[in-house]
Amino acid sequence: MTRFSKSKTGEAPLHLAAQNGHVRVVNVLVQDHGASLEAITLDNQTALHFSAKYGQLVVSQTLLALGANPNARDDKGQTPLHLAAENDYPDVVKLFLKMKQNNRGVLTAIDHNGFTCAHIAAMKGSLAVVKELMMIDKAMVIQAKTKTLEATTLHMAAAGGHTNIVKILLENGANAEDENAHGMTALHLGAKNGFVSILEAFDKTLWRRCSRKTGLNALHIAAYYGNSDFVNEMLKSVPASVRSEPPIYNHHVVKEFATEYGFTPLHLAAQSGHDSLVRMLLNQGVQVDATSTTMVELSLLLLIDFVLT
């Protein structure tokens, strides 16, 4: 057996051959010189992680045939399948899923963040990968939730502005009213990040729906985060005077109003100091002296006056 040196990041020659798709070199290193399939880098990635991460299908096939472990995890808890999904390599994903004795295991494996490969693919906008995963287990892809935030693939896709994936998930039964641990629906996350195209994927009856946990709807959230284009599009179907509803718990979406309600988008835009958005909402005819259910509105009215002067 040949003793192979590693780079400063722990990469052995086998890692580099796998990364660059050199199948014959992989065979020579493993079969003729005993290179270890389990050799890892400083972040605990094997050669199979590398071939999956860089979309090297034939090398991945070769490594698996030679006995590489498809369930090996790096220091983030990610398997080679996670990396193939993250980097949008559907053919490599399909390879792992074809391993009949193992496909369920790799599909449901979660990393240290509680993300399955479906969550990662949705977050990164890998439509082809999401479709491949749904062919194996549609229910798992749609229903699986992350460990801490309780986010579904629909949440992840909307938060990243991936409208095509949002549409596919909704067409296949994803629940648009599902809320994550912070009381955010998929539409709310799209509003937070200002992805206007997300709106076309959701029925307009959901546009003004308030979260059960926070009492806020997508227009409130877009206003709070200063996403003027999103607000402007929503105002075509939702009145600018729409008020927040009583929250059922002390939420963290808009910390200043965690237990309050009755706020309009104008209150929220003013609270965050978005002067141009405040002007736009006032031009929609929102009353500058509209009051909420608390004394907080007094400070907000003073802030509006400051912003407009």
JSON list of N, CA and C in Angstrom, two decimals, residues 230-274:
[
{"chain": "A", "resi": 230, "resn": "PHE", "atom": "N", "xyz": [-42.43, 44.81, -3.57]},
{"chain": "A", "resi": 230, "resn": "PHE", "atom": "CA", "xyz": [-43.35, 43.78, -3.08]},
{"chain": "A", "resi": 230, "resn": "PHE", "atom": "C", "xyz": [-44.62, 44.44, -2.54]},
{"chain": "A", "resi": 231, "resn": "VAL", "atom": "N", "xyz": [-44.45, 45.49, -1.75]},
{"chain": "A", "resi": 231, "resn": "VAL", "atom": "CA", "xyz": [-45.59, 46.22, -1.20]},
{"chain": "A", "resi": 231, "resn": "VAL", "atom": "C", "xyz": [-46.46, 46.77, -2.33]},
{"chain": "A", "resi": 232, "resn": "ASN", "atom": "N", "xyz": [-45.83, 47.37, -3.31]},
{"chain": "A", "resi": 232, "resn": "ASN", "atom": "CA", "xyz": [-46.57, 47.97, -4.42]},
{"chain": "A", "resi": 232, "resn": "ASN", "atom": "C", "xyz": [-47.41, 46.95, -5.16]},
{"chain": "A", "resi": 233, "resn": "GLU", "atom": "N", "xyz": [-46.85, 45.76, -5.37]},
{"chain": "A", "resi": 233, "resn": "GLU", "atom": "CA", "xyz": [-47.59, 44.70, -6.06]},
{"chain": "A", "resi": 233, "resn": "GLU", "atom": "C", "xyz": [-48.76, 44.21, -5.21]},
{"chain": "A", "resi": 234, "resn": "MET", "atom": "N", "xyz": [-48.54, 44.08, -3.93]},
{"chain": "A", "resi": 234, "resn": "MET", "atom": "CA", "xyz": [-49.61, 43.61, -3.05]},
{"chain": "A", "resi": 234, "resn": "MET", "atom": "C", "xyz": [-50.75, 44.61, -2.94]},
{"chain": "A", "resi": 235, "resn": "LEU", "atom": "N", "xyz": [-50.42, 45.89, -3.02]},
{"chain": "A", "resi": 235, "resn": "LEU", "atom": "CA", "xyz": [-51.46, 46.92, -2.89]},
{"chain": "A", "resi": 235, "resn": "LEU", "atom": "C", "xyz": [-52.47, 46.88, -4.02]},
{"chain": "A", "resi": 236, "resn": "LYS", "atom": "N", "xyz": [-52.18, 46.14, -5.09]},
{"chain": "A", "resi": 236, "resn": "LYS", "atom": "CA", "xyz": [-53.14, 45.98, -6.18]},
{"chain": "A", "resi": 236, "resn": "LYS", "atom": "C", "xyz": [-54.32, 45.10, -5.75]},
{"chain": "A", "resi": 237, "resn": "SER", "atom": "N", "xyz": [-54.12, 44.32, -4.69]},
{"chain": "A", "resi": 237, "resn": "SER", "atom": "CA", "xyz": [-55.17, 43.39, -4.24]},
{"chain": "A", "resi": 237, "resn": "SER", "atom": "C", "xyz": [-55.48, 43.48, -2.75]},
{"chain": "A", "resi": 238, "resn": "VAL", "atom": "N", "xyz": [-54.59, 44.11, -1.99]},
{"chain": "A", "resi": 238, "resn": "VAL", "atom": "CA", "xyz": [-54.78, 44.21, -0.54]},
{"chain": "A", "resi": 238, "resn": "VAL", "atom": "C", "xyz": [-54.80, 45.68, -0.14]},
{"chain": "A", "resi": 239, "resn": "PRO", "atom": "N", "xyz": [-55.80, 46.12, 0.62]},
{"chain": "A", "resi": 239, "resn": "PRO", "atom": "CA", "xyz": [-55.86, 47.54, 1.00]},
{"chain": "A", "resi": 239, "resn": "PRO", "atom": "C", "xyz": [-54.70, 47.93, 1.91]},
{"chain": "A", "resi": 240, "resn": "ALA", "atom": "N", "xyz": [-54.22, 49.15, 1.73]},
{"chain": "A", "resi": 240, "resn": "ALA", "atom": "CA", "xyz": [-53.09, 49.63, 2.53]},
{"chain": "A", "resi": 240, "resn": "ALA", "atom": "C", "xyz": [-53.47, 49.84, 3.98]},
{"chain": "A", "resi": 241, "resn": "SER", "atom": "N", "xyz": [-54.76, 49.82, 4.27]},
{"chain": "A", "resi": 241, "resn": "SER", "atom": "CA", "xyz": [-55.23, 50.05, 5.64]},
{"chain": "A", "resi": 241, "resn": "SER", "atom": "C", "xyz": [-55.37, 48.76, 6.44]},
{"chain": "A", "resi": 242, "resn": "VAL", "atom": "N", "xyz": [-55.03, 47.62, 5.84]},
{"chain": "A", "resi": 242, "resn": "VAL", "atom": "CA", "xyz": [-55.21, 46.33, 6.52]},
{"chain": "A", "resi": 242, "resn": "VAL", "atom": "C", "xyz": [-54.41, 46.30, 7.82]},
{"chain": "A", "resi": 243, "resn": "ARG", "atom": "N", "xyz": [-55.06, 45.80, 8.88]},
{"chain": "A", "resi": 243, "resn": "ARG", "atom": "CA", "xyz": [-54.44, 45.83, 10.21]},
{"chain": "A", "resi": 243, "resn": "ARG", "atom": "C", "xyz": [-53.99, 44.43, 10.65]},
{"chain": "A", "resi": 244, "resn": "SER", "atom": "N", "xyz": [-52.97, 44.42, 11.48]},
{"chain": "A", "resi": 244, "resn": "SER", "atom": "CA", "xyz": [-52.51, 43.15, 12.04]},
{"chain": "A", "resi": 244, "resn": "SER", "atom": "C", "xyz": [-53.52, 42.65, 13.07]},
{"chain": "A", "resi": 245, "resn": "GLU", "atom": "N", "xyz": [-53.50, 41.33, 13.28]},
{"chain": "A", "resi": 245, "resn": "GLU", "atom": "CA", "xyz": [-54.44, 40.69, 14.19]},
{"chain": "A", "resi": 245, "resn": "GLU", "atom": "C", "xyz": [-53.74, 40.31, 15.50]},
{"chain": "A", "resi": 246, "resn": "PRO", "atom": "N", "xyz": [-54.51, 39.99, 16.54]},
{"chain": "A", "resi": 246, "resn": "PRO", "atom": "CA", "xyz": [-53.89, 39.61, 17.82]},
{"chain": "A", "resi": 246, "resn": "PRO", "atom": "C", "xyz": [-53.00, 38.38, 17.67]},
{"chain": "A", "resi": 247, "resn": "PRO", "atom": "N", "xyz": [-51.74, 38.46, 18.06]},
{"chain": "A", "resi": 247, "resn": "PRO", "atom": "CA", "xyz": [-50.85, 37.29, 18.00]},
{"chain": "A", "resi": 247, "resn": "PRO", "atom": "C", "xyz": [-51.15, 36.34, 19.15]},
{"chain": "A", "resi": 248, "resn": "ILE", "atom": "N", "xyz": [-50.86, 35.06, 18.93]},
{"chain": "A", "resi": 248, "resn": "ILE", "atom": "CA", "xyz": [-51.15, 34.10, 20.00]},
{"chain": "A", "resi": 248, "resn": "ILE", "atom": "C", "xyz": [-49.94, 33.84, 20.89]},
{"chain": "A", "resi": 249, "resn": "TYR", "atom": "N", "xyz": [-48.79, 34.40, 20.51]},
{"chain": "A", "resi": 249, "resn": "TYR", "atom": "CA", "xyz": [-47.64, 34.26, 21.40]},
{"chain": "A", "resi": 249, "resn": "TYR", "atom": "C", "xyz": [-46.64, 35.38, 21.12]},
{"chain": "A", "resi": 250, "resn": "ASN", "atom": "N", "xyz": [-45.68, 35.53, 21.99]},
{"chain": "A", "resi": 250, "resn": "ASN", "atom": "CA", "xyz": [-44.67, 36.58, 21.89]},
{"chain": "A", "resi": 250, "resn": "ASN", "atom": "C", "xyz": [-43.67, 36.22, 20.80]},
{"chain": "A", "resi": 251, "resn": "HIS", "atom": "N", "xyz": [-43.88, 36.76, 19.61]},
{"chain": "A", "resi": 251, "resn": "HIS", "atom": "CA", "xyz": [-43.08, 36.34, 18.45]},
{"chain": "A", "resi": 251, "resn": "HIS", "atom": "C", "xyz": [-41.84, 37.21, 18.27]},
{"chain": "A", "resi": 252, "resn": "HIS", "atom": "N", "xyz": [-41.00, 36.80, 17.31]},
{"chain": "A", "resi": 252, "resn": "HIS", "atom": "CA", "xyz": [-39.73, 37.50, 17.08]},
{"chain": "A", "resi": 252, "resn": "HIS", "atom": "C", "xyz": [-39.62, 38.06, 15.66]},
{"chain": "A", "resi": 253, "resn": "VAL", "atom": "N", "xyz": [-40.72, 38.05, 14.91]},
{"chain": "A", "resi": 253, "resn": "VAL", "atom": "CA", "xyz": [-40.67, 38.55, 13.54]},
{"chain": "A", "resi": 253, "resn": "VAL", "atom": "C", "xyz": [-40.50, 40.06, 13.54]},
{"chain": "A", "resi": 254, "resn": "VAL", "atom": "N", "xyz": [-41.35, 40.75, 14.27]},
{"chain": "A", "resi": 254, "resn": "VAL", "atom": "CA", "xyz": [-41.23, 42.19, 14.49]},
{"chain": "A", "resi": 254, "resn": "VAL", "atom": "C", "xyz": [-41.16, 42.37, 16.01]},
{"chain": "A", "resi": 255, "resn": "LYS", "atom": "N", "xyz": [-39.97, 42.38, 16.54]},
{"chain": "A", "resi": 255, "resn": "LYS", "atom": "CA", "xyz": [-39.78, 42.30, 17.99]},
{"chain": "A", "resi": 255, "resn": "LYS", "atom": "C", "xyz": [-40.46, 43.44, 18.73]},
{"chain": "A", "resi": 256, "resn": "GLU", "atom": "N", "xyz": [-40.48, 44.62, 18.09]},
{"chain": "A", "resi": 256, "resn": "GLU", "atom": "CA", "xyz": [-41.04, 45.78, 18.78]},
{"chain": "A", "resi": 256, "resn": "GLU", "atom": "C", "xyz": [-42.55, 45.61, 19.04]},
{"chain": "A", "resi": 257, "resn": "PHE", "atom": "N", "xyz": [-43.21, 44.80, 18.20]},
{"chain": "A", "resi": 257, "resn": "PHE", "atom": "CA", "xyz": [-44.66, 44.64, 18.31]},
{"chain": "A", "resi": 257, "resn": "PHE", "atom": "C", "xyz": [-45.02, 43.20, 18.67]},
{"chain": "A", "resi": 258, "resn": "ALA", "atom": "N", "xyz": [-44.17, 42.54, 19.42]},
{"chain": "A", "resi": 258, "resn": "ALA", "atom": "CA", "xyz": [-44.31, 41.10, 19.64]},
{"chain": "A", "resi": 258, "resn": "ALA", "atom": "C", "xyz": [-45.65, 40.70, 20.24]},
{"chain": "A", "resi": 259, "resn": "THR", "atom": "N", "xyz": [-46.24, 41.58, 21.07]},
{"chain": "A", "resi": 259, "resn": "THR", "atom": "CA", "xyz": [-47.50, 41.22, 21.72]},
{"chain": "A", "resi": 259, "resn": "THR", "atom": "C", "xyz": [-48.63, 42.19, 21.36]},
{"chain": "A", "resi": 260, "resn": "GLU", "atom": "N", "xyz": [-48.38, 43.08, 20.40]},
{"chain": "A", "resi": 260, "resn": "GLU", "atom": "CA", "xyz": [-49.38, 44.09, 20.05]},
{"chain": "A", "resi": 260, "resn": "GLU", "atom": "C", "xyz": [-50.05, 43.75, 18.72]},
{"chain": "A", "resi": 261, "resn": "TYR", "atom": "N", "xyz": [-51.11, 44.52, 18.41]},
{"chain": "A", "resi": 261, "resn": "TYR", "atom": "CA", "xyz": [-51.80, 44.29, 17.14]},
{"chain": "A", "resi": 261, "resn": "TYR", "atom": "C", "xyz": [-52.55, 45.55, 16.72]},
{"chain": "A", "resi": 262, "resn": "GLY", "atom": "N", "xyz": [-53.17, 45.48, 15.55]},
{"chain": "A", "resi": 262, "resn": "GLY", "atom": "CA", "xyz": [-53.89, 46.63, 15.03]},
{"chain": "A", "resi": 262, "resn": "GLY", "atom": "C", "xyz": [-53.03, 47.56, 14.21]},
{"chain": "A", "resi": 263, "resn": "PHE", "atom": "N", "xyz": [-51.83, 47.11, 13.84]},
{"chain": "A", "resi": 263, "resn": "PHE", "atom": "CA", "xyz": [-50.92, 47.95, 13.08]},
{"chain": "A", "resi": 263, "resn": "PHE", "atom": "C", "xyz": [-51.16, 47.83, 11.58]},
{"chain": "A", "resi": 264, "resn": "THR", "atom": "N", "xyz": [-51.01, 48.93, 10.88]},
{"chain": "A", "resi": 264, "resn": "THR", "atom": "CA", "xyz": [-51.09, 48.94, 9.42]},
{"chain": "A", "resi": 264, "resn": "THR", "atom": "C", "xyz": [-49.68, 48.84, 8.84]},
{"chain": "A", "resi": 265, "resn": "PRO", "atom": "N", "xyz": [-49.57, 48.61, 7.53]},
{"chain": "A", "resi": 265, "resn": "PRO", "atom": "CA", "xyz": [-48.25, 48.63, 6.91]},
{"chain": "A", "resi": 265, "resn": "PRO", "atom": "C", "xyz": [-47.51, 49.95, 7.15]},
{"chain": "A", "resi": 266, "resn": "LEU", "atom": "N", "xyz": [-48.26, 51.05, 7.26]},
{"chain": "A", "resi": 266, "resn": "LEU", "atom": "CA", "xyz": [-47.64, 52.34, 7.52]},
{"chain": "A", "resi": 266, "resn": "LEU", "atom": "C", "xyz": [-46.92, 52.35, 8.87]},
{"chain": "A", "resi": 267, "resn": "HIS", "atom": "N", "xyz": [-47.56, 51.80, 9.90]},
{"chain": "A", "resi": 267, "resn": "HIS", "atom": "CA", "xyz": [-46.91, 51.69, 11.20]},
{"chain": "A", "resi": 267, "resn": "HIS", "atom": "C", "xyz": [-45.57, 50.95, 11.08]},
{"chain": "A", "resi": 268, "resn": "LEU", "atom": "N", "xyz": [-45.60, 49.85, 10.36]},
{"chain": "A", "resi": 268, "resn": "LEU", "atom": "CA", "xyz": [-44.43, 48.98, 10.28]},
{"chain": "A", "resi": 268, "resn": "LEU", "atom": "C", "xyz": [-43.31, 49.60, 9.46]},
{"chain": "A", "resi": 269, "resn": "ALA", "atom": "N", "xyz": [-43.68, 50.27, 8.36]},
{"chain": "A", "resi": 269, "resn": "ALA", "atom": "CA", "xyz": [-42.67, 50.96, 7.56]},
{"chain": "A", "resi": 269, "resn": "ALA", "atom": "C", "xyz": [-42.04, 52.10, 8.35]},
{"chain": "A", "resi": 270, "resn": "ALA", "atom": "N", "xyz": [-42.88, 52.81, 9.11]},
{"chain": "A", "resi": 270, "resn": "ALA", "atom": "CA", "xyz": [-42.38, 53.93, 9.93]},
{"chain": "A", "resi": 270, "resn": "ALA", "atom": "C", "xyz": [-41.47, 53.43, 11.04]},
{"chain": "A", "resi": 271, "resn": "GLN", "atom": "N", "xyz": [-41.85, 52.34, 11.66]},
{"chain": "A", "resi": 271, "resn": "GLN", "atom": "CA", "xyz": [-41.04, 51.78, 12.74]},
{"chain": "A", "resi": 271, "resn": "GLN", "atom": "C", "xyz": [-39.63, 51.46, 12.26]},
{"chain": "A", "resi": 272, "resn": "SER", "atom": "N", "xyz": [-39.52, 50.99, 11.01]},
{"chain": "A", "resi": 272, "resn": "SER", "atom": "CA", "xyz": [-38.21, 50.62, 10.46]},
{"chain": "A", "resi": 272, "resn": "SER", "atom": "C", "xyz": [-37.49, 51.78, 9.78]},
{"chain": "A", "resi": 273, "resn": "GLY", "atom": "N", "xyz": [-38.17, 52.93, 9.68]},
{"chain": "A", "resi": 273, "resn": "GLY", "atom": "CA", "xyz": [-37.52, 54.11, 9.10]},
{"chain": "A", "resi": 273, "resn": "GLY", "atom": "C", "xyz": [-37.41, 54.12, 7.59]},
{"chain": "A", "resi": 274, "resn": "HIS", "atom": "N", "xyz": [-38.34, 53.44, 6.90]},
{"chain": "A", "resi": 274, "resn": "HIS", "atom": "CA", "xyz": [-38.30, 53.40, 5.43]},
{"chain": "A", "resi": 274, "resn": "HIS", "atom": "C", "xyz": [-39.08, 54.60, 4.87]}
]
